[in-house]
CSV table of C-alpha atoms (C1' of nucleotides) in Angstrom, one decimal:
chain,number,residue,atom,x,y,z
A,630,UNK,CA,-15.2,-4.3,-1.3
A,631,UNK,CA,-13.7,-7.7,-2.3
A,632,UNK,CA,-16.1,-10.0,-2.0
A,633,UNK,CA,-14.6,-12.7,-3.7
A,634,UNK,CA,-11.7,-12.8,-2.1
A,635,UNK,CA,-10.0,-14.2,-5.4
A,636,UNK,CA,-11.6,-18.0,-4.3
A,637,UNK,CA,-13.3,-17.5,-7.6
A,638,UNK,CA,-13.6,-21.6,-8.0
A,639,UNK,CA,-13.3,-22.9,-4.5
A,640,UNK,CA,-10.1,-24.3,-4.8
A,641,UNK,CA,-8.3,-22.7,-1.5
A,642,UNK,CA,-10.8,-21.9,0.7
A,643,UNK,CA,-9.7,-19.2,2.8
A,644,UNK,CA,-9.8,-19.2,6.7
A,645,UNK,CA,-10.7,-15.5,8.5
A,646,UNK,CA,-7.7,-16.4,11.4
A,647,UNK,CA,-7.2,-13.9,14.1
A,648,UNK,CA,-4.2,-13.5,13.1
A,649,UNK,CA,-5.0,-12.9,9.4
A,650,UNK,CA,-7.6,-10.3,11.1
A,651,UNK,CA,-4.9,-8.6,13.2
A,652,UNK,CA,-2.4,-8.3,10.5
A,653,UNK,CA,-5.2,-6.8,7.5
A,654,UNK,CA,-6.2,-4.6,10.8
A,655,UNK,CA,-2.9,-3.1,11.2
A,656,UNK,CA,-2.3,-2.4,7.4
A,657,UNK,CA,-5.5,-0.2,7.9
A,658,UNK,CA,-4.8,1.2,11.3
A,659,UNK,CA,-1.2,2.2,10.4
A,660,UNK,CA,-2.1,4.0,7.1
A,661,UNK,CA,1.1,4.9,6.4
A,662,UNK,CA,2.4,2.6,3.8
A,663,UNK,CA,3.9,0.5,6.5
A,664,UNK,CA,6.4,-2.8,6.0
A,665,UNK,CA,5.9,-6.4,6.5
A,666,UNK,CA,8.3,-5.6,9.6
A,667,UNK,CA,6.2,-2.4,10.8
A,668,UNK,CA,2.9,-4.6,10.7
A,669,UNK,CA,5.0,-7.5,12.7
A,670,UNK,CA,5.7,-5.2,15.3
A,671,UNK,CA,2.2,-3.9,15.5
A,672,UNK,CA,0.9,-6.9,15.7
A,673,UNK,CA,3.0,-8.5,18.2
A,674,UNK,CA,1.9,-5.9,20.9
A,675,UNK,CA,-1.8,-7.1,20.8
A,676,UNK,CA,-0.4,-10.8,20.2
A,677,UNK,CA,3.5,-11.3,21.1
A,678,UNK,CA,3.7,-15.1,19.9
A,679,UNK,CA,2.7,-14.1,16.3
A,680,UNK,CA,5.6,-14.7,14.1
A,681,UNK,CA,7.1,-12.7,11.5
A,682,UNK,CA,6.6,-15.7,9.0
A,683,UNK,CA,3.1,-15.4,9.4
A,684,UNK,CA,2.7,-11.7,9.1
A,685,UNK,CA,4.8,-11.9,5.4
A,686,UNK,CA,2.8,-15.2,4.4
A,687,UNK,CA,-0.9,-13.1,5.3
A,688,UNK,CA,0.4,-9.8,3.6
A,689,UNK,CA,0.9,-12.1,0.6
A,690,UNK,CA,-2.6,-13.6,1.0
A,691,UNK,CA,-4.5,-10.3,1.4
A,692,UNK,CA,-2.6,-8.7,-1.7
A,693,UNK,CA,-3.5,-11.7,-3.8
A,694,UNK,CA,-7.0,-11.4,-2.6
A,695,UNK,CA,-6.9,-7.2,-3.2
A,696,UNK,CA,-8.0,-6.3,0.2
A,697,UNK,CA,-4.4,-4.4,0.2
A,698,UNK,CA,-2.0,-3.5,-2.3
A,699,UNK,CA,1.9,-3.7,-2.2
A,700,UNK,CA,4.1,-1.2,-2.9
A,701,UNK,CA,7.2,-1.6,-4.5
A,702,UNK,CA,10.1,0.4,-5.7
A,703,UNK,CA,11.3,2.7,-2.4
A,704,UNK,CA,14.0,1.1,-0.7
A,705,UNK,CA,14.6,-2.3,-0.7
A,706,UNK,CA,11.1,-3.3,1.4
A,707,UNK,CA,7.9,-4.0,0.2
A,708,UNK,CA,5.2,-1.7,1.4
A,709,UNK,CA,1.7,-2.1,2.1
A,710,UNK,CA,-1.5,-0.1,1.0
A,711,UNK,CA,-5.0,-0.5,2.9
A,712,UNK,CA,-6.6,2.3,0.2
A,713,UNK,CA,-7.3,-0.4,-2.6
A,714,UNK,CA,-8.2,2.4,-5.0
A,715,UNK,CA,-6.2,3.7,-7.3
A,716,UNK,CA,-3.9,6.0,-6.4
A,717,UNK,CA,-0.6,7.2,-6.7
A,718,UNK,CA,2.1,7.3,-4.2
A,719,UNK,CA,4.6,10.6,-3.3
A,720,UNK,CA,7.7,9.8,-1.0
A,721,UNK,CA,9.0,13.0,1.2
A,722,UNK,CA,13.0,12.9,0.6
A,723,UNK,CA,13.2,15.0,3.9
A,724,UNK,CA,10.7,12.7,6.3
A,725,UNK,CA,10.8,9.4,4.2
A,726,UNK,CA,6.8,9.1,4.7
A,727,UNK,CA,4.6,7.9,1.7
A,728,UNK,CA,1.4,9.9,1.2
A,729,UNK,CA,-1.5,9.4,-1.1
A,730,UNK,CA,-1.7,11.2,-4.3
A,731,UNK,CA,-5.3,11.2,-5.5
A,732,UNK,CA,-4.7,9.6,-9.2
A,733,UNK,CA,-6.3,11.3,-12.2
A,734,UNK,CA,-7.0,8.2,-14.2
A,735,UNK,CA,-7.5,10.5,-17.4
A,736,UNK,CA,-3.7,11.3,-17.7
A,737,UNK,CA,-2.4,8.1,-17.5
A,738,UNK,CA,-4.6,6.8,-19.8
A,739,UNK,CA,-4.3,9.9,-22.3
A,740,UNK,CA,-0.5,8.5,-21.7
A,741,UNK,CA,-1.6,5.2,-22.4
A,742,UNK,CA,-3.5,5.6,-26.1
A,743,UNK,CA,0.2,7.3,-27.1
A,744,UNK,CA,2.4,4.3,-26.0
A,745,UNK,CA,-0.1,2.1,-28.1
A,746,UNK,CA,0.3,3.8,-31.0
A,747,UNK,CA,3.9,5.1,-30.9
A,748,UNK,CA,5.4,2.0,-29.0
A,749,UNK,CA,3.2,-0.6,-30.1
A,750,UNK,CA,2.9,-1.5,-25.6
A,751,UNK,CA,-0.3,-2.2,-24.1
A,752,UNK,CA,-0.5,-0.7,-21.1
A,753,UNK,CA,-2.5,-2.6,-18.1
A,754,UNK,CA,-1.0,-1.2,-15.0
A,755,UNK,CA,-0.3,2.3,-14.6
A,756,UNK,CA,2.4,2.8,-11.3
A,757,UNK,CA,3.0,6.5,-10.5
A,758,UNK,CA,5.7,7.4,-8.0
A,759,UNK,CA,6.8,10.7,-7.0
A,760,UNK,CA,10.0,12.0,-4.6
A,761,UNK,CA,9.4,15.7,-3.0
A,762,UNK,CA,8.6,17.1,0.1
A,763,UNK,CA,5.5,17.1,1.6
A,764,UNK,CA,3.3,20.2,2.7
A,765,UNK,CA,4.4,19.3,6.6
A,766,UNK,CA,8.2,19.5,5.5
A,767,UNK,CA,7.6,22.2,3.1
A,768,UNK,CA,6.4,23.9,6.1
A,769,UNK,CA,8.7,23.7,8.4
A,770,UNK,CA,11.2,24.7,6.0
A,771,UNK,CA,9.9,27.6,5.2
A,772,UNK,CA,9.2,28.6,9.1
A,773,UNK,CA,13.6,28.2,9.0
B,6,UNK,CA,27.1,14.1,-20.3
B,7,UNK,CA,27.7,14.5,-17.2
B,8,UNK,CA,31.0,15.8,-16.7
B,9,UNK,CA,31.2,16.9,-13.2
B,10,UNK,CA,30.4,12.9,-12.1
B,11,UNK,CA,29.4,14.4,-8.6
B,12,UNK,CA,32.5,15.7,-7.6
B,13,UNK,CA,31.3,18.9,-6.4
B,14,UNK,CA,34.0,19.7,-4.0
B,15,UNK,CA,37.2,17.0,-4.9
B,16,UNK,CA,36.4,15.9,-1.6
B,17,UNK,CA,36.3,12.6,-3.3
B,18,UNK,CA,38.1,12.1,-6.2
B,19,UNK,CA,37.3,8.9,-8.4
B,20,UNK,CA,39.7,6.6,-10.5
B,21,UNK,CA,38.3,5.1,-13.7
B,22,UNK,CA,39.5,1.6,-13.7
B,23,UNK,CA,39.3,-1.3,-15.6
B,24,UNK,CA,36.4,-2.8,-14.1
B,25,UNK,CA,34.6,0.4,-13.4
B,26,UNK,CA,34.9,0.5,-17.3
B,27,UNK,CA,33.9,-2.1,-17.6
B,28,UNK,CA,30.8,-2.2,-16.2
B,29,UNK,CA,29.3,1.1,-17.4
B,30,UNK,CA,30.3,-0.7,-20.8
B,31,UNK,CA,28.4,-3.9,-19.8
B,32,UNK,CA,25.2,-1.8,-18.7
B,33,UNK,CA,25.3,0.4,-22.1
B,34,UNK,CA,25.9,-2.8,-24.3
B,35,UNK,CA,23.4,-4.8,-23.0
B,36,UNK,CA,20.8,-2.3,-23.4
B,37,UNK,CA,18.0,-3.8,-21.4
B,38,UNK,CA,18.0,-2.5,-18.1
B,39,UNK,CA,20.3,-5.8,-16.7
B,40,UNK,CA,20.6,-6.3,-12.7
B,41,UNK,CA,23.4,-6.6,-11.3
B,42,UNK,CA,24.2,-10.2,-11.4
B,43,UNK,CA,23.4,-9.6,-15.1
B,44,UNK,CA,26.2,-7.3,-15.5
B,45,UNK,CA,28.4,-9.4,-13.4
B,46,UNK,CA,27.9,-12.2,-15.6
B,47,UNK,CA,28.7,-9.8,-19.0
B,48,UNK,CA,31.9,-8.4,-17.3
B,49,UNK,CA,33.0,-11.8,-16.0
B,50,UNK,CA,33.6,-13.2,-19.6
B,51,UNK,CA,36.6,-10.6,-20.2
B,52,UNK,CA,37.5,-10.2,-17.0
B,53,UNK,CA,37.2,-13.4,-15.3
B,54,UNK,CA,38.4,-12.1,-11.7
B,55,UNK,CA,35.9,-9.2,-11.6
B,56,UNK,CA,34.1,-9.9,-8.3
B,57,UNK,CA,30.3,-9.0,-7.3
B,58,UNK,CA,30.9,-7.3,-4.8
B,59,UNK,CA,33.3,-4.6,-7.7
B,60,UNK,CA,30.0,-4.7,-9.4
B,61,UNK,CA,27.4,-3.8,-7.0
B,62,UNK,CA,30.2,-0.7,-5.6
B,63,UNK,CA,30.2,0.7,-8.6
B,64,UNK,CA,26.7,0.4,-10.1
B,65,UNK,CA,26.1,2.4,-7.2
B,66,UNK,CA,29.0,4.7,-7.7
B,67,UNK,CA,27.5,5.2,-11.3
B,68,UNK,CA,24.1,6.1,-10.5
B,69,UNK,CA,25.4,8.6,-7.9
B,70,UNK,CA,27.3,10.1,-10.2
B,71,UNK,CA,24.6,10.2,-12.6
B,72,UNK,CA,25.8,7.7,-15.4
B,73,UNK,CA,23.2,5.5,-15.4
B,74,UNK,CA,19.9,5.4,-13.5
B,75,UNK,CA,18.9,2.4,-11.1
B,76,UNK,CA,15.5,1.2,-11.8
B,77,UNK,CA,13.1,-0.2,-8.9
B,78,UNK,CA,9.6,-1.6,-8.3
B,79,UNK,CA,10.1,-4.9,-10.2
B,80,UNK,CA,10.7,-7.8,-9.0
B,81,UNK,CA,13.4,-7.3,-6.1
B,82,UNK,CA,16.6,-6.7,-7.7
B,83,UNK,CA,17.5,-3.4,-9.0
B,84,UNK,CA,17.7,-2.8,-12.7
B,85,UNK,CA,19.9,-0.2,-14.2
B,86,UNK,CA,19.5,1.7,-17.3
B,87,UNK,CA,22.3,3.2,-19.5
B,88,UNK,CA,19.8,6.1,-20.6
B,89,UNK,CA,19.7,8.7,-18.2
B,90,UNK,CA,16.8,10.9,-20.2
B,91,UNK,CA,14.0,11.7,-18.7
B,92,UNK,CA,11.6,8.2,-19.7
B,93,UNK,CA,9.5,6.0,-18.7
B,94,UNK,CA,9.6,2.0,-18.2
B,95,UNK,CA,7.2,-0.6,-19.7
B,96,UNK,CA,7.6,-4.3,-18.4
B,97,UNK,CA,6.1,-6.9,-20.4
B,98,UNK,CA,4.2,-9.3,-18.3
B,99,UNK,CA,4.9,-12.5,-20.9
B,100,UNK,CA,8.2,-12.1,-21.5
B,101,UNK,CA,9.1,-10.2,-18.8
B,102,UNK,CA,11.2,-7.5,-20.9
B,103,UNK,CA,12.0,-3.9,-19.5
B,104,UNK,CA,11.4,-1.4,-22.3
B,105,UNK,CA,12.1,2.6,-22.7
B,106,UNK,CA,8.5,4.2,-22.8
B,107,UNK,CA,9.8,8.1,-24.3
B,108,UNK,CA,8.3,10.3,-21.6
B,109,UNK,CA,5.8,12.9,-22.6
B,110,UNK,CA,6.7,15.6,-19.6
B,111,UNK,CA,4.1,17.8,-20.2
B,112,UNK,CA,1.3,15.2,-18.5
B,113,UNK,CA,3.5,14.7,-15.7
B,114,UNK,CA,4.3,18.3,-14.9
B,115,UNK,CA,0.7,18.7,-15.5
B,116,UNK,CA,-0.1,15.7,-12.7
B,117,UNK,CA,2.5,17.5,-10.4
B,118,UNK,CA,1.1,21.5,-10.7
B,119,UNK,CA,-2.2,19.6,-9.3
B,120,UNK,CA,-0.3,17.5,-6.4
B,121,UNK,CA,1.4,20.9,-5.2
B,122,UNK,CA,-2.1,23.0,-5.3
B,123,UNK,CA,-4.2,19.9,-3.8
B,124,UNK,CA,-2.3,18.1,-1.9
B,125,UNK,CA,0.4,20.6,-0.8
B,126,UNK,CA,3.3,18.1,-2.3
B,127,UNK,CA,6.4,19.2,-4.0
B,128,UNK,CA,6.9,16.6,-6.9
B,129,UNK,CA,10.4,16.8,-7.3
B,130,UNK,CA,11.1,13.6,-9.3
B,131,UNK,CA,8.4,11.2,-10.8
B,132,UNK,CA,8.4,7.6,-11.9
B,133,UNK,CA,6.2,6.1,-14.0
B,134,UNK,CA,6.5,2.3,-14.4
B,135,UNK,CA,3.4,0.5,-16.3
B,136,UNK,CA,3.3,-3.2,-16.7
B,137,UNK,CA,1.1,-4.8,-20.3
B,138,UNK,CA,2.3,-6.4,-23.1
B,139,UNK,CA,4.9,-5.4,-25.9
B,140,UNK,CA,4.3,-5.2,-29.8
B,141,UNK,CA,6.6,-8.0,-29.6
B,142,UNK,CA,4.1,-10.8,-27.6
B,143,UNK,CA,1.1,-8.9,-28.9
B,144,UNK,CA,2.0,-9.8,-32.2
B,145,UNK,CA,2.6,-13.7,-31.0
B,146,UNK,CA,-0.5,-13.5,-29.3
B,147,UNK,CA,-2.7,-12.4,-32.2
B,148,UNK,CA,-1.0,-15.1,-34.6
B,149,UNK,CA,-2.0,-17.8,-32.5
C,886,DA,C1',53.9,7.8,-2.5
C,887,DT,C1',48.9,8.3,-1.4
C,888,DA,C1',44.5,6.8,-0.9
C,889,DG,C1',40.7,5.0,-3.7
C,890,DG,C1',39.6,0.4,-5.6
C,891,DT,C1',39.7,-4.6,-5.8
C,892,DG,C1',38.8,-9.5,-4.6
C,893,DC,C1',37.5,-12.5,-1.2
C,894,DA,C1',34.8,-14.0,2.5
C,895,DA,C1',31.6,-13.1,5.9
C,896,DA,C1',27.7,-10.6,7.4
C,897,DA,C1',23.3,-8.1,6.9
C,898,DC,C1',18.6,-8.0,5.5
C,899,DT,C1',14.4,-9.0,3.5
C,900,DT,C1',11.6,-12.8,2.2
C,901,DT,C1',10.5,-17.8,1.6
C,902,DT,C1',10.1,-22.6,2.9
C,903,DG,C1',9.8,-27.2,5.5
C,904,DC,C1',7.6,-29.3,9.1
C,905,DG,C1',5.2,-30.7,13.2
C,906,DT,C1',1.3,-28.9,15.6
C,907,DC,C1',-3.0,-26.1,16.1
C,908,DA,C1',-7.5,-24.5,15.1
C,909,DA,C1',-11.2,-22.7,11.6
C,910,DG,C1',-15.0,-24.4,9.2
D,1212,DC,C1',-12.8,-34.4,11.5
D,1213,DT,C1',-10.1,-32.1,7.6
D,1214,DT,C1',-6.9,-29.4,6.0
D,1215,DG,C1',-5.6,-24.6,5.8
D,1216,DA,C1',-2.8,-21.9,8.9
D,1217,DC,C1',0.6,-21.1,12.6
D,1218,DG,C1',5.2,-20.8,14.9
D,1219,DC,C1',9.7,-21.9,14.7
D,1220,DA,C1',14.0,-22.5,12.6
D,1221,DA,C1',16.6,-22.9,8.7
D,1222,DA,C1',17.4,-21.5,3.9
D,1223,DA,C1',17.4,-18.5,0.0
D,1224,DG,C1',18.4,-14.4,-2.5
D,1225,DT,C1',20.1,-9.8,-3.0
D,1226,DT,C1',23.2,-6.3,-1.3
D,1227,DT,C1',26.7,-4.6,2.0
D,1228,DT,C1',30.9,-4.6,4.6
D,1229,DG,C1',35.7,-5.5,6.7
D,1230,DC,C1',40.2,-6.1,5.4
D,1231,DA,C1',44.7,-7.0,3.2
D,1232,DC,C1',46.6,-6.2,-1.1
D,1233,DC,C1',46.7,-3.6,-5.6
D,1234,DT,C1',46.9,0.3,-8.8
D,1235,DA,C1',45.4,4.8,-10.8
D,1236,DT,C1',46.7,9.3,-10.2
DNA sequence: ATAGGTGCAAAACTTTTGCGTCAAG
DNA sequence: CTTGACGCAAAAGTTTTGCACCTAT
């Protein structure tokens, strides 16, 4: 998917390290959105001298590189995305878990043109996030 | 504005002081979405024994109560914004400024009829950050 | 007078960094 | 072999908390 790897002039090349491996392997096994901390302690079962250092410097690495994506801007933490498209993110207030939104590029950029030509900003980066409940939370309310 | 200030039930009354004045001035003068060290630094100069600690209570004490709106996803620190309407944030990626993009709620409510019928979620609140450049470094740009 | 708020200092937390050693290419 | 990466420990940066004193109500 990223082939490139963001070594675009050779300048850093980058080493495949099992424990660069392990860490972009938990992001994707995990799905969920998880923390530096919640791949550290995914990783550690599978290789318990790995050190939290090393997971936050690789999560760095791969996001720079755009083999995951980091999430910002619920809680304090910085989470991490193994679906590299784009998408938008909803947070369940009642669970806490971050689910995919499948992101209809044509609204945000309808949105876009207006801030151009009312605001005079030109908008790159689109970041949608969205608080609810989710349909498993939804249901179980409903059940009582 | 907002005149109950989250007092539902008197359960827990809350005093206006000085420095609580203070700050909700300090946010509302200074416009751009400051963090909280910026504030601390505003209210500081007229009241020179103001602590942090006064100003990170009560920013949050402020936002709970709904008089201004804490503003995530950039950078670590929180932001917090004096205008509690429904809008949207632009951050300029030269000059790092936070602007007020006016919100046009009809896409959104739009995105979030679609989230409820296709993915089952309940938007309940949505955030829209976009990060670009302002009229303000576009217009440096294209002068050279 | 009562109890919420303040200032100070210390702690909590997430994330970064310096450094000697290890290992990928 | 070379040097990017690792693990460890220490530091940095933001935000929270405990506590004795203060002050708005």
């Amino acid at each position: 998917m990223n082939m490139n790897r963001g070594n675009m002039n050779n300048a850093h090349p980058r080493r495949m390290t099992q424990q660069r491996r392990a860490i972009l392997d938990a992001v994707a096994r995990l799905g969920c959105h998880p923390t530096a901390d919640q791949v550290f302690e995914m990783v550690r079962r599978e290789m318990p001298k790995v050190s939290l250092s090393t997971v936050y410097r690789n999560l760095g690495i791969l996001a720079e590189q755009g083999d995951i994506l980091p999430v910002r801007g619920y809680g304090d933490e910085v989470h991490y995305d193994h679906n590299t498209h784009e998408h938008y993110h909803g947070i369940c207030r009642i669970c806490g878990r971050m689910i995919d939104l499948p992101a209809d590029t044509v609204k945000a950029s309808a949105m876009s043109d207006e801030w151009r030509e009312r605001d005079g900003f030109e908008a790159e980066e689109i970041v949608v996030t969205v608080t609810g409940i989710c349909s498993g939370c939804l249901n179980a309310t409903q059940k009582g």
